[in-house]
Amino acid sequence: MEFLSQSANALGCASGSWRIWSLSDGYVDLPAESLRYPNKKICKQTEAPQRDDSLVRLSVNCFLFDRSGMDRVLIDCGAGGSWDPSMGHLMEAMAEAGIDRSSITMIAFTHAHGDHINGLLMPDGRRAFNGLRKIVIGQDAVEEFLAEPELEQFRPLLAPINGGDRLADHLLAVAIPGHARGHMGYLLNTDEDDILFCGDLIHVPAAQFSCPELTWAYDDDEGMARASRITLLKDAVNTHTWLAGAHLGRPGIGRVAEEGQGYVFIPAA
């Protein structure tokens, strides 16, 4: 993968005939006690980048890729104006990268939590992506999306999928169960690299790479989420797959390597 550009909130890369961008929607601080061992014991050995060690800071990342002749695909679209003011900054990141938001024709959601779907609307309530023609979402995540009344206008665009479905020749939907209903990853093969956009596979990279059995209290099924994480981290090492995660530290994309009894994340830049 070749790195083309980097700014405060955007990283641009090239792989084969593809262009891939990592775009920051901001960050959110959440209780450190949400990180737990399998026996439900609270994990206290996290690295807190802010002064209050009772909190952990989660980056909120979105990703965009395209190539000539294919729709410009956005993976998740951030929180919009629905959460803390530290989030909802995707439009600023896109402007830094020189991306016209009206050029986005397809959004693929990893799941239907607010920090991934509410960015369909700008903080002032306007549509964020006027050129949007299709919204890909896991079949089991549709019900949660439909429960958001402010997003009703987007229902005709929904295109439900299941793990194993192909969105295009080079793009495969990968079921990643545990965190949320219909939690889906998207595996892009560029003919040079495999890149798995893995959503909320990992929430606290400072802890969960070295200790992947640690779970997150916001997971629907912590045991299943743990199993998905352990399996996919092992697979990423064995297949040399890049991981691009919604809550991995900026720029949110990198390689995984074994280290001790766990793993280490090597950021792209």
mmCIF file of N, CA and C in Angstrom, residues 9 21-27 58-64 74-78 90 110 115-116 199-200 244-253:
data_model
loop_
_atom_site.group_PDB
_atom_site.id
_atom_site.type_symbol
_atom_site.label_atom_id
_atom_site.label_comp_id
_atom_site.label_asym_id
_atom_site.label_seq_id
_atom_site.Cartn_x
_atom_site.Cartn_y
_atom_site.Cartn_z
ATOM 1 N N ASN A 9 -6.816 15.011 9.889
ATOM 2 C CA ASN A 9 -7.973 14.131 10.041
ATOM 3 C C ASN A 9 -8.218 13.210 8.860
ATOM 4 N N TRP A 21 -9.218 6.058 1.632
ATOM 5 C CA TRP A 21 -9.039 7.150 2.580
ATOM 6 C C TRP A 21 -9.515 6.719 3.965
ATOM 7 N N SER A 22 -8.770 7.098 4.974
ATOM 8 C CA SER A 22 -9.219 7.008 6.358
ATOM 9 C C SER A 22 -9.604 8.418 6.793
ATOM 10 N N LEU A 23 -10.836 8.555 7.298
ATOM 11 C CA LEU A 23 -11.402 9.873 7.604
ATOM 12 C C LEU A 23 -11.884 9.894 9.047
ATOM 13 N N SER A 24 -11.444 10.866 9.806
ATOM 14 C CA SER A 24 -11.813 10.943 11.222
ATOM 15 C C SER A 24 -13.133 11.683 11.421
ATOM 16 N N ASP A 25 -14.029 11.051 12.166
ATOM 17 C CA ASP A 25 -15.259 11.731 12.587
ATOM 18 C C ASP A 25 -15.075 12.373 13.957
ATOM 19 N N GLY A 26 -13.921 12.119 14.603
ATOM 20 C CA GLY A 26 -13.644 12.674 15.929
ATOM 21 C C GLY A 26 -13.325 11.591 16.931
ATOM 22 N N TYR A 27 -13.792 11.774 18.146
ATOM 23 C CA TYR A 27 -13.513 10.799 19.209
ATOM 24 C C TYR A 27 -14.607 10.885 20.265
ATOM 25 N N LEU A 58 -11.925 6.729 22.505
ATOM 26 C CA LEU A 58 -12.131 5.936 21.303
ATOM 27 C C LEU A 58 -12.135 6.854 20.088
ATOM 28 N N SER A 59 -11.234 6.607 19.159
ATOM 29 C CA SER A 59 -11.321 7.288 17.874
ATOM 30 C C SER A 59 -12.583 6.832 17.161
ATOM 31 N N VAL A 60 -13.133 7.698 16.330
ATOM 32 C CA VAL A 60 -14.288 7.340 15.495
ATOM 33 C C VAL A 60 -13.863 7.570 14.052
ATOM 34 N N ASN A 61 -13.683 6.460 13.319
ATOM 35 C CA ASN A 61 -13.138 6.513 11.967
ATOM 36 C C ASN A 61 -14.160 6.042 10.939
ATOM 37 N N CYS A 62 -14.108 6.661 9.781
ATOM 38 C CA CYS A 62 -14.852 6.210 8.607
ATOM 39 C C CYS A 62 -13.836 5.982 7.491
ATOM 40 N N PHE A 63 -14.218 5.207 6.498
ATOM 41 C CA PHE A 63 -13.291 4.880 5.415
ATOM 42 C C PHE A 63 -14.003 5.013 4.077
ATOM 43 N N LEU A 64 -13.237 5.405 3.086
ATOM 44 C CA LEU A 64 -13.782 5.619 1.749
ATOM 45 C C LEU A 64 -12.848 4.962 0.743
ATOM 46 N N LEU A 74 -18.428 4.538 0.922
ATOM 47 C CA LEU A 74 -18.086 5.014 2.257
ATOM 48 C C LEU A 74 -18.463 3.946 3.266
ATOM 49 N N ILE A 75 -17.520 3.576 4.122
ATOM 50 C CA ILE A 75 -17.784 2.622 5.199
ATOM 51 C C ILE A 75 -18.103 3.414 6.460
ATOM 52 N N ASP A 76 -19.374 3.374 6.867
ATOM 53 C CA ASP A 76 -19.882 4.121 8.023
ATOM 54 C C ASP A 76 -19.772 5.633 7.776
ATOM 55 N N CYS A 77 -20.552 6.398 8.516
ATOM 56 C CA CYS A 77 -20.547 7.852 8.267
ATOM 57 C C CYS A 77 -20.565 8.666 9.559
ATOM 58 N N GLY A 78 -20.180 8.052 10.677
ATOM 59 C CA GLY A 78 -20.008 8.818 11.897
ATOM 60 C C GLY A 78 -21.309 9.165 12.599
ATOM 61 N N LEU A 90 -16.915 14.360 10.215
ATOM 62 C CA LEU A 90 -16.549 13.702 8.959
ATOM 63 C C LEU A 90 -16.461 14.683 7.805
ATOM 64 N N THR A 110 -21.289 -0.972 8.930
ATOM 65 C CA THR A 110 -20.855 -2.159 9.660
ATOM 66 C C THR A 110 -21.936 -2.615 10.634
ATOM 67 N N ASP A 115 -23.161 6.062 16.279
ATOM 68 C CA ASP A 115 -21.899 6.661 15.868
ATOM 69 C C ASP A 115 -21.436 6.140 14.509
ATOM 70 N N HIS A 116 -22.255 5.289 13.880
ATOM 71 C CA HIS A 116 -21.942 4.766 12.555
ATOM 72 C C HIS A 116 -22.957 5.200 11.502
ATOM 73 N N GLY A 199 -15.204 -2.602 11.417
ATOM 74 C CA GLY A 199 -16.169 -2.016 12.338
ATOM 75 C C GLY A 199 -15.683 -1.988 13.771
ATOM 76 N N ASP A 200 -16.505 -2.527 14.668
ATOM 77 C CA ASP A 200 -16.204 -2.493 16.101
ATOM 78 C C ASP A 200 -15.642 -3.812 16.607
ATOM 79 N N ALA A 244 -8.861 -2.146 9.097
ATOM 80 C CA ALA A 244 -9.322 -0.760 9.182
ATOM 81 C C ALA A 244 -10.511 -0.752 10.128
ATOM 82 N N GLY A 245 -10.340 -0.178 11.315
ATOM 83 C CA GLY A 245 -11.350 -0.283 12.352
ATOM 84 C C GLY A 245 -11.943 1.056 12.755
ATOM 85 N N ALA A 246 -13.217 1.028 13.116
ATOM 86 C CA ALA A 246 -13.929 2.259 13.468
ATOM 87 C C ALA A 246 -13.348 2.937 14.696
ATOM 88 N N HIS A 247 -12.748 2.156 15.608
ATOM 89 C CA HIS A 247 -12.263 2.758 16.851
ATOM 90 C C HIS A 247 -10.771 2.518 17.079
ATOM 91 N N LEU A 248 -10.059 2.125 16.034
ATOM 92 C CA LEU A 248 -8.610 2.030 16.141
ATOM 93 C C LEU A 248 -8.028 3.435 16.138
ATOM 94 N N GLY A 249 -6.912 3.625 16.850
ATOM 95 C CA GLY A 249 -6.308 4.953 16.924
ATOM 96 C C GLY A 249 -5.936 5.462 15.536
ATOM 97 N N ARG A 250 -6.027 6.781 15.340
ATOM 98 C CA ARG A 250 -5.735 7.373 14.045
ATOM 99 C C ARG A 250 -4.384 6.900 13.541
ATOM 100 N N PRO A 251 -4.296 6.519 12.249
ATOM 101 C CA PRO A 251 -5.313 6.729 11.222
ATOM 102 C C PRO A 251 -6.338 5.589 11.111
ATOM 103 N N GLY A 252 -6.296 4.633 12.002
ATOM 104 C CA GLY A 252 -7.338 3.614 12.033
ATOM 105 C C GLY A 252 -7.136 2.452 11.086
ATOM 106 N N ILE A 253 -6.003 2.413 10.412
ATOM 107 C CA ILE A 253 -5.710 1.338 9.466
ATOM 108 C C ILE A 253 -4.263 0.906 9.647
#
